[in-house]
Tab-separated table of C-alpha atoms and ligand atoms in Angstrom:
chain	number	residue	atom	x	y	z
A	20	UNK	CA	18.728	8.632	-17.807
A	21	UNK	CA	15.213	7.493	-18.469
A	22	UNK	CA	14.561	3.942	-19.182
A	23	UNK	CA	13.140	3.239	-22.668
A	24	UNK	CA	10.202	1.043	-23.362
A	25	UNK	CA	11.412	-1.954	-25.070
A	26	UNK	CA	9.253	-3.448	-27.793
A	27	UNK	CA	11.268	-6.707	-27.982
A	28	UNK	CA	9.213	-9.716	-26.938
A	29	UNK	CA	9.487	-9.840	-23.200
A	30	UNK	CA	9.443	-13.590	-23.188
A	31	UNK	CA	12.532	-13.765	-25.395
A	32	UNK	CA	14.622	-12.078	-22.668
A	33	UNK	CA	12.881	-13.421	-19.583
A	34	UNK	CA	11.536	-16.765	-18.387
A	35	UNK	CA	8.136	-16.145	-16.713
A	36	UNK	CA	7.025	-18.135	-13.665
A	37	UNK	CA	4.182	-18.032	-11.118
A	38	UNK	CA	1.755	-15.293	-10.116
A	39	UNK	CA	3.033	-13.579	-6.989
A	40	UNK	CA	0.376	-10.811	-6.714
A	41	UNK	CA	-2.365	-8.936	-8.498
A	42	UNK	CA	-4.194	-5.688	-8.251
A	43	UNK	CA	-7.042	-3.864	-10.064
A	44	UNK	CA	-5.290	-3.583	-13.371
A	45	UNK	CA	-2.143	-5.660	-13.001
A	46	UNK	CA	-0.844	-9.120	-12.531
A	47	UNK	CA	2.769	-9.641	-11.013
A	48	UNK	CA	4.635	-12.733	-11.846
A	49	UNK	CA	8.146	-13.937	-10.900
A	50	UNK	CA	10.590	-13.894	-13.833
A	51	UNK	CA	14.254	-14.547	-14.440
A	52	UNK	CA	16.334	-12.498	-16.862
A	53	UNK	CA	17.911	-15.019	-19.147
A	54	UNK	CA	21.222	-13.115	-19.689
A	55	UNK	CA	21.998	-12.782	-16.068
A	56	UNK	CA	19.851	-15.479	-14.330
A	57	UNK	CA	18.608	-12.762	-11.975
A	58	UNK	CA	15.134	-12.954	-10.459
A	59	UNK	CA	12.670	-9.968	-10.907
A	60	UNK	CA	8.879	-9.252	-10.411
A	61	UNK	CA	7.153	-8.512	-13.809
A	62	UNK	CA	4.068	-6.337	-13.217
A	63	UNK	CA	1.885	-6.626	-16.249
A	64	UNK	CA	-0.406	-3.593	-16.477
A	65	UNK	CA	-3.361	-3.899	-18.965
A	66	UNK	CA	-3.593	-0.966	-21.369
A	67	UNK	CA	-6.949	0.560	-22.091
A	68	UNK	CA	-7.748	-0.101	-25.689
A	69	UNK	CA	-10.905	2.049	-26.086
A	70	UNK	CA	-11.180	5.379	-24.293
A	71	UNK	CA	-14.661	4.580	-23.003
A	72	UNK	CA	-13.877	1.225	-21.601
A	73	UNK	CA	-13.240	0.464	-17.917
A	74	UNK	CA	-10.878	-2.311	-18.697
A	75	UNK	CA	-7.171	-1.427	-18.265
A	76	UNK	CA	-5.474	1.864	-17.704
A	77	UNK	CA	-4.888	4.712	-20.093
A	78	UNK	CA	-1.290	4.837	-21.350
A	79	UNK	CA	-0.643	8.227	-19.835
A	80	UNK	CA	-1.652	6.844	-16.372
A	81	UNK	CA	0.709	4.062	-16.873
A	82	UNK	CA	3.445	6.488	-18.021
A	83	UNK	CA	2.939	8.323	-14.809
A	84	UNK	CA	3.960	5.280	-12.626
A	85	UNK	CA	6.985	4.666	-14.958
A	86	UNK	CA	8.139	8.180	-14.693
A	87	UNK	CA	7.861	8.278	-10.912
A	88	UNK	CA	9.738	5.040	-10.547
A	89	UNK	CA	12.473	6.331	-12.788
A	90	UNK	CA	12.786	9.471	-10.861
A	91	UNK	CA	13.135	7.592	-7.529
A	92	UNK	CA	15.420	4.986	-8.729
A	93	UNK	CA	18.163	3.394	-6.451
A	94	UNK	CA	16.721	4.402	-3.071
A	95	UNK	CA	17.025	1.397	-0.655
A	96	UNK	CA	13.528	1.732	0.753
A	97	UNK	CA	11.722	2.256	-2.732
A	98	UNK	CA	11.210	-0.664	-5.141
A	99	UNK	CA	13.550	-0.262	-8.194
A	100	UNK	CA	12.586	-0.453	-11.759
A	101	UNK	CA	14.987	-2.611	-13.981
A	102	UNK	CA	13.273	-2.449	-17.418
A	103	UNK	CA	9.968	-1.624	-19.093
A	104	UNK	CA	8.285	-3.502	-22.048
A	105	UNK	CA	5.265	-2.759	-24.178
A	106	UNK	CA	3.732	-5.823	-25.824
A	107	UNK	CA	0.799	-4.018	-27.257
A	108	UNK	CA	-1.653	-5.417	-24.704
A	109	UNK	CA	0.198	-4.616	-21.609
A	110	UNK	CA	3.093	-2.519	-20.245
A	111	UNK	CA	5.236	-4.738	-18.310
A	112	UNK	CA	7.422	-3.268	-15.551
A	113	UNK	CA	10.397	-5.358	-14.550
A	114	UNK	CA	10.668	-4.595	-10.869
A	115	UNK	CA	13.117	-5.651	-8.128
A	116	UNK	CA	11.687	-8.837	-6.555
A	117	UNK	CA	10.456	-8.671	-3.034
A	118	UNK	CA	10.250	-11.867	-1.241
A	119	UNK	CA	9.268	-11.090	2.470
A	120	UNK	CA	5.615	-10.355	1.950
A	121	UNK	CA	3.677	-7.708	3.714
A	122	UNK	CA	5.260	-6.052	6.779
A	123	UNK	CA	1.858	-6.399	8.624
A	124	UNK	CA	1.631	-10.184	7.921
A	125	UNK	CA	5.181	-10.663	9.272
A	126	UNK	CA	4.394	-8.759	12.412
A	127	UNK	CA	1.216	-10.601	13.144
A	128	UNK	CA	3.242	-13.871	13.304
A	129	UNK	CA	5.282	-12.465	16.236
A	130	UNK	CA	4.376	-12.925	19.910
A	131	UNK	CA	5.585	-9.309	20.995
A	132	UNK	CA	6.684	-6.140	19.346
A	133	UNK	CA	8.052	-3.221	21.365
A	134	UNK	CA	7.494	0.344	20.284
A	135	UNK	CA	11.211	0.518	19.862
A	136	UNK	CA	10.911	-2.169	17.115
A	137	UNK	CA	7.736	-0.596	15.803
A	138	UNK	CA	9.348	2.774	15.409
A	139	UNK	CA	12.326	1.251	13.751
A	140	UNK	CA	9.959	0.032	10.972
A	141	UNK	CA	8.430	3.464	10.770
A	142	UNK	CA	11.857	5.069	10.669
A	143	UNK	CA	12.505	3.159	7.368
A	144	UNK	CA	9.091	3.985	5.807
A	145	UNK	CA	9.780	7.684	6.634
A	146	UNK	CA	13.296	7.551	5.017
A	147	UNK	CA	11.604	6.263	1.737
A	148	UNK	CA	8.824	8.934	2.016
A	149	UNK	CA	11.330	11.590	2.796
A	150	UNK	CA	13.210	10.664	-0.403
A	151	UNK	CA	9.910	10.751	-2.547
A	152	UNK	CA	9.004	14.069	-1.040
A	153	UNK	CA	12.307	15.632	-1.667
A	154	UNK	CA	11.563	14.837	-5.286
A	155	UNK	CA	8.100	16.426	-4.989
A	156	UNK	CA	6.448	13.042	-5.458
A	157	UNK	CA	3.509	11.987	-3.430
A	158	UNK	CA	2.727	8.230	-3.114
A	159	UNK	CA	-0.849	8.756	-2.418
A	160	UNK	CA	-1.603	5.028	-1.776
A	161	UNK	CA	0.358	4.351	1.433
A	162	UNK	CA	-1.285	1.372	3.155
A	163	UNK	CA	-0.188	-1.871	4.719
A	164	UNK	CA	-0.504	-3.693	1.500
A	165	UNK	CA	2.172	-1.442	-0.027
A	166	UNK	CA	4.730	-1.819	2.673
A	167	UNK	CA	6.599	-5.131	1.993
A	168	UNK	CA	9.688	-6.869	3.569
A	169	UNK	CA	12.627	-7.523	1.249
A	170	UNK	CA	13.051	-10.888	2.800
A	171	UNK	CA	11.564	-12.851	5.742
A	172	UNK	CA	14.787	-12.816	7.890
A	173	UNK	CA	15.941	-9.418	7.230
A	174	UNK	CA	13.959	-6.430	8.535
A	175	UNK	CA	14.445	-4.323	5.408
A	176	UNK	CA	11.272	-2.510	4.133
A	177	UNK	CA	10.411	-1.800	0.476
A	178	UNK	CA	7.682	0.492	-0.531
A	179	UNK	CA	5.728	-0.622	-3.660
A	180	UNK	CA	2.792	0.373	-5.897
A	181	UNK	CA	3.414	3.845	-7.211
A	182	UNK	CA	0.279	3.527	-9.397
A	183	UNK	CA	-1.424	6.477	-7.881
A	184	UNK	CA	1.670	8.586	-7.271
A	185	UNK	CA	1.851	12.132	-8.570
A	186	UNK	CA	4.487	14.900	-8.962
A	187	UNK	CA	3.120	17.719	-6.828
A	188	UNK	CA	3.997	21.175	-8.206
A	189	UNK	CA	2.810	24.681	-7.483
A	190	UNK	CA	1.789	25.171	-11.101
A	191	UNK	CA	-0.680	22.408	-11.352
A	192	UNK	CA	-3.201	21.392	-8.719
A	193	UNK	CA	-4.100	17.792	-8.353
A	194	UNK	CA	-7.466	16.838	-7.071
A	195	UNK	CA	-8.689	13.314	-7.237
A	196	UNK	CA	-10.770	10.909	-5.312
A	197	UNK	CA	-8.776	7.818	-4.673
A	198	UNK	CA	-7.037	5.546	-2.267
A	199	UNK	CA	-8.633	3.329	0.334
A	200	UNK	CA	-11.115	4.893	2.687
A	201	UNK	CA	-9.412	3.792	5.835
A	202	UNK	CA	-6.210	5.625	5.044
A	203	UNK	CA	-7.335	8.682	2.860
A	204	UNK	CA	-6.775	12.322	4.288
A	205	UNK	CA	-9.646	14.753	4.744
A	206	UNK	CA	-8.357	16.737	1.756
A	207	UNK	CA	-9.053	13.793	-0.483
A	208	UNK	CA	-12.695	13.205	0.910
A	209	UNK	CA	-13.255	16.913	0.497
A	210	UNK	CA	-11.921	17.104	-3.069
A	211	UNK	CA	-9.283	19.701	-2.141
A	212	UNK	CA	-5.822	19.742	-3.656
A	213	UNK	CA	-3.570	16.811	-2.751
A	214	UNK	CA	-0.047	17.402	-1.484
A	215	UNK	CA	2.847	15.732	0.109
A	216	UNK	CA	1.249	15.974	3.428
A	217	UNK	CA	-1.521	13.682	2.284
A	218	UNK	CA	1.067	10.828	2.570
A	219	UNK	CA	1.753	11.809	6.200
A	220	UNK	CA	-1.860	11.445	7.108
A	221	UNK	CA	-1.699	7.882	5.977
A	222	UNK	CA	1.451	7.252	8.042
A	223	UNK	CA	-0.382	8.487	11.042
A	224	UNK	CA	-3.129	5.866	10.374
A	225	UNK	CA	-0.587	3.114	9.800
A	226	UNK	CA	1.197	3.998	13.058
A	227	UNK	CA	-2.065	4.092	15.056
A	228	UNK	CA	-2.957	0.656	13.694
A	229	UNK	CA	0.561	-0.715	14.382
A	230	UNK	CA	0.699	0.236	18.027
A	231	UNK	CA	-2.945	-0.558	18.856
A	232	UNK	CA	-4.342	-3.076	16.383
A	233	UNK	CA	-7.415	-0.772	15.828
A	234	UNK	CA	-8.202	1.496	12.999
A	235	UNK	CA	-8.729	5.094	13.913
A	236	UNK	CA	-11.474	6.071	11.308
A	237	UNK	CA	-12.882	2.782	10.070
A	238	UNK	CA	-16.742	2.719	10.165
A	239	UNK	CA	-19.360	0.244	9.157
A	240	UNK	CA	-19.579	1.849	5.771
A	241	UNK	CA	-17.330	3.708	3.425
A	242	UNK	CA	-19.571	6.791	4.083
A	243	UNK	CA	-19.160	6.456	7.783
A	244	UNK	CA	-15.332	6.148	7.366
A	245	UNK	CA	-15.343	9.311	5.303
A	246	UNK	CA	-17.365	11.192	7.932
A	247	UNK	CA	-14.977	10.057	10.633
A	248	UNK	CA	-12.069	11.287	8.591
A	249	UNK	CA	-13.366	14.754	7.738
A	250	UNK	CA	-14.363	15.268	11.448
A	251	UNK	CA	-10.991	13.882	12.420
A	252	UNK	CA	-13.065	11.754	14.849
A	253	UNK	CA	-10.616	9.368	16.621
A	254	UNK	CA	-9.638	8.751	20.235
A	255	UNK	CA	-6.924	6.822	21.943
A	256	UNK	CA	-9.410	4.366	23.604
A	257	UNK	CA	-7.743	3.039	26.704
A	258	UNK	CA	-9.084	-0.485	25.847
A	259	UNK	CA	-6.506	-0.607	22.955
A	260	UNK	CA	-3.799	1.949	24.185
A	261	UNK	CA	-3.283	1.070	27.761
A	262	UNK	CA	0.216	-0.050	26.936
A	263	UNK	CA	1.000	2.756	24.524
A	264	UNK	CA	3.711	5.388	25.291
A	265	UNK	CA	2.951	9.181	25.340
A	266	UNK	CA	5.713	9.616	22.699
A	267	UNK	CA	3.834	7.279	20.282
A	268	UNK	CA	0.519	9.166	20.805
A	269	UNK	CA	2.235	12.447	20.310
A	270	UNK	CA	3.690	11.172	17.098
A	271	UNK	CA	0.205	10.043	15.885
A	272	UNK	CA	-1.446	13.416	17.027
A	273	UNK	CA	0.853	15.540	14.910
A	274	UNK	CA	0.079	13.478	11.825
A	275	UNK	CA	-3.701	13.183	12.134
A	276	UNK	CA	-4.192	16.906	11.751
A	277	UNK	CA	-6.781	18.335	9.384
A	278	UNK	CA	-4.927	21.360	8.326
A	279	UNK	CA	-2.231	20.216	5.792
A	280	UNK	CA	0.131	23.086	6.752
A	281	UNK	CA	-0.018	22.089	10.350
A	282	UNK	CA	0.646	18.397	9.805
A	283	UNK	CA	4.049	17.103	10.505
A	284	UNK	CA	6.285	16.781	7.518
A	285	UNK	CA	8.370	13.664	6.658
A	286	UNK	CA	11.485	15.455	7.484
A	287	UNK	CA	10.130	16.706	10.807
A	288	UNK	CA	8.754	13.228	11.755
A	289	UNK	CA	12.233	11.801	11.305
A	290	UNK	CA	13.444	13.858	14.279
A	291	UNK	CA	10.388	13.329	16.412
A	292	UNK	CA	11.487	11.679	19.657
A	293	UNK	CA	9.468	8.579	19.017
A	294	UNK	CA	11.687	7.993	16.007
A	295	UNK	CA	14.789	9.758	17.403
A	296	UNK	CA	14.777	9.938	21.100
A	297	UNK	CA	16.481	12.891	22.616
A	298	UNK	CA	17.094	11.398	26.193
A	299	UNK	CA	17.724	8.317	27.984
A	300	UNK	CA	14.249	8.538	29.417
A	301	UNK	CA	12.596	8.725	26.065
A	302	UNK	CA	14.606	5.779	24.837
A	303	UNK	CA	13.505	3.791	27.804
A	304	UNK	CA	9.809	4.860	27.489
A	305	UNK	CA	9.952	3.506	23.982
A	306	UNK	CA	11.733	0.258	24.841
A	307	UNK	CA	9.256	-0.599	27.777
A	308	UNK	CA	6.135	0.158	25.755
A	309	UNK	CA	4.542	-2.786	23.977
A	310	UNK	CA	2.340	-2.765	20.878
A	311	UNK	CA	-1.077	-4.323	21.347
A	312	UNK	CA	-0.289	-7.625	19.632
A	313	UNK	CA	-3.514	-9.394	20.524
A	314	UNK	CA	-5.635	-6.765	18.897
A	315	UNK	CA	-3.166	-6.459	16.005
A	316	UNK	CA	-3.458	-10.052	15.246
A	317	UNK	CA	-7.274	-9.870	15.018
A	318	UNK	CA	-7.041	-6.777	12.878
A	319	UNK	CA	-4.775	-8.795	10.485
A	320	UNK	CA	-7.279	-11.705	10.598
A	321	UNK	CA	-10.154	-9.323	9.603
A	322	UNK	CA	-8.007	-7.836	6.725
A	323	UNK	CA	-7.278	-11.515	5.493
A	324	UNK	CA	-11.030	-12.223	5.639
A	325	UNK	CA	-11.913	-9.063	3.762
A	326	UNK	CA	-9.413	-10.065	1.163
A	327	UNK	CA	-11.081	-13.446	0.553
A	328	UNK	CA	-14.514	-11.767	0.342
A	329	UNK	CA	-13.253	-9.571	-2.332
A	330	UNK	CA	-12.178	-12.663	-4.361
A	331	UNK	CA	-15.595	-14.200	-3.853
A	332	UNK	CA	-17.314	-11.004	-4.941
A	333	UNK	CA	-15.307	-10.941	-8.015
A	334	UNK	CA	-16.135	-14.557	-8.794
A	335	UNK	CA	-19.964	-13.891	-8.258
A	336	UNK	CA	-19.891	-11.008	-10.586
A	337	UNK	CA	-17.972	-13.005	-13.212
A	338	UNK	CA	-20.324	-15.911	-12.887
A	339	UNK	CA	-23.240	-13.603	-13.928
A	340	UNK	CA	-21.731	-13.443	-17.359
A	341	UNK	CA	-22.260	-16.773	-18.976
A	342	UNK	CA	-19.468	-16.402	-21.252
A	343	UNK	CA	-17.026	-16.260	-18.461
A	344	UNK	CA	-18.692	-18.894	-16.184
A	345	UNK	CA	-16.077	-21.571	-16.567
A	346	UNK	CA	-13.217	-19.182	-15.905
A	347	UNK	CA	-14.951	-18.005	-12.769
A	348	UNK	CA	-15.489	-21.590	-11.666
A	349	UNK	CA	-11.649	-22.037	-11.990
A	350	UNK	CA	-10.815	-18.961	-10.028
A	351	UNK	CA	-13.248	-20.013	-7.271
A	352	UNK	CA	-11.626	-23.436	-7.143
A	353	UNK	CA	-8.132	-22.349	-6.976
A	354	UNK	CA	-8.399	-19.395	-4.624
A	355	UNK	CA	-11.202	-19.875	-2.139
A	356	UNK	CA	-12.781	-23.237	-2.238
A	357	UNK	CA	-13.605	-23.351	1.311
A	358	UNK	CA	-15.710	-20.031	1.226
A	359	UNK	CA	-19.288	-20.032	0.260
A	360	UNK	CA	-20.721	-16.552	0.503
A	361	UNK	CA	-23.672	-15.017	-1.118
A	362	UNK	CA	-23.142	-11.563	-2.625
A	363	UNK	CA	-25.888	-10.013	-0.473
A	364	UNK	CA	-24.110	-11.078	2.654
A	365	UNK	CA	-20.941	-9.671	1.287
A	366	UNK	CA	-22.624	-6.342	0.602
A	367	UNK	CA	-23.241	-5.732	4.232
A	368	UNK	CA	-19.471	-5.827	4.713
A	369	UNK	CA	-19.355	-2.036	3.754
A	370	UNK	CA	-16.266	-0.982	1.631
A	371	UNK	CA	-16.219	-4.298	-0.254
A	372	UNK	CA	-18.818	-3.054	-2.700
A	373	UNK	CA	-16.537	-1.073	-4.819
A	374	UNK	CA	-14.799	-3.995	-6.367
A	375	UNK	CA	-14.170	-3.903	-10.026
A	376	UNK	CA	-13.454	-6.980	-12.335
A	377	UNK	CA	-11.232	-5.139	-14.886
A	378	UNK	CA	-8.410	-7.581	-14.967
A	379	UNK	CA	-9.724	-10.955	-15.101
B	407	ATP	P1	-3.650	-2.021	-6.566
B	407	ATP	O1	-4.903	-2.307	-7.489
B	407	ATP	O2	-3.849	-2.621	-5.207
B	407	ATP	O3	-3.384	-0.546	-6.570
B	407	ATP	P2	-1.733	-2.638	-8.549
B	407	ATP	O4	-2.580	-3.119	-9.557
B	407	ATP	O5	-1.213	-1.227	-8.684
B	407	ATP	O6	-2.454	-2.705	-7.091
B	407	ATP	P3	0.652	-3.614	-7.166
B	407	ATP	O7	0.107	-3.245	-5.816
B	407	ATP	O8	1.743	-2.818	-7.618
B	407	ATP	O9	-0.445	-3.513	-8.331
B	407	ATP	O10	0.933	-5.179	-7.224
B	407	ATP	C1	-0.023	-6.065	-6.730
B	407	ATP	C2	0.535	-7.086	-5.707
B	407	ATP	O11	1.645	-7.771	-6.333
B	407	ATP	C3	1.022	-6.408	-4.569
B	407	ATP	O12	0.133	-6.255	-3.542
B	407	ATP	C4	2.174	-7.367	-4.064
B	407	ATP	O13	1.637	-8.592	-3.419
B	407	ATP	C5	2.751	-7.961	-5.327
B	407	ATP	N1	3.937	-7.299	-5.869
B	407	ATP	C6	3.907	-6.109	-6.408
B	407	ATP	N2	5.196	-5.602	-6.773
B	407	ATP	C7	6.018	-6.710	-6.388
B	407	ATP	C8	7.430	-6.936	-6.170
B	407	ATP	N3	8.178	-6.037	-6.787
B	407	ATP	N4	7.929	-7.964	-5.657
B	407	ATP	C9	6.992	-8.914	-5.096
B	407	ATP	N5	5.816	-8.822	-5.072
B	407	ATP	C10	5.272	-7.672	-5.678
């Protein structure tokens, strides 16, 4: 059932259009399959040429992402993989095209969001995660950037970016330092074995942010965030949680648990009363509670800002290399002409320091 890597020239079978996203090692472009006129998203992942290089990803790491996507194929909440190409420089994943943008971006454009609506989004995410976990696959990079909407006017969620995903087996322990500080579980910070429950911690963090607009562990520096995570140092500050139901808090509390064996599983969380009310009262409690949209909008605005800072940092680094100066000017021009920040100002922003420039 596995999809073969095609060595045919990608461009002979697909028309390639604009960039629709990028990551550390990948650029994503809209494309159209010539034979069917269907649209897809082509994710170009740069292959590492020399083992000692930091540019690109080793082929076996790319193969892991392909393998995971193949195993999970045809689940409505998980991005589906149509074809794979290898053009020597890149592995190109031809993925189902998602047009609705980030769920969090969509939500921040609304005036109100009840907990009933918020929990319906969580319900979908959990269905996807439950499917992954039933195949012993952990996503390991669940965060708002990787939760997209299929289209703007339909509330259908798609989970993307399986670049860090792993098959979790008893036979082999996976330890790795990865992910984004804000969303990583204590076992990651402590370099302990990763497991399916690692995803459930991230879902706890996502839910906390969704209902309150504040981030439970985020500190002024990455180290401070890590300290907060390992100490499970979070509270339901009344300033942000005055409108939050006890059901929602209970849901979060059962996920932000240090002991991975005591953390709620994906299957258990699907039947938690915040997701699946057991009585009329619980249904009402969820319907009457509102998420903290004012604070959520400012959380989103801060995320957008951090993202622009990342682009600027990248440009600053590039411009240090004389060879790339002209390219960097172009990048600055096209992406962030309005922002002029020096890198030392940027450095005080904490987590932003860890940007790498592999793919430009
Ligand atoms: P990161 O470095 O953040 O882990 P990555 O290099 O693994 O990223 P992805 O996260 O898979 O790359 O993709 C980068 C961006 O491209 C995404 O944030 C998203 O905006 C966009 N994107 C990815 N896949 C799709 C898709 N199927 N449809 C539409 N946009 C997509």
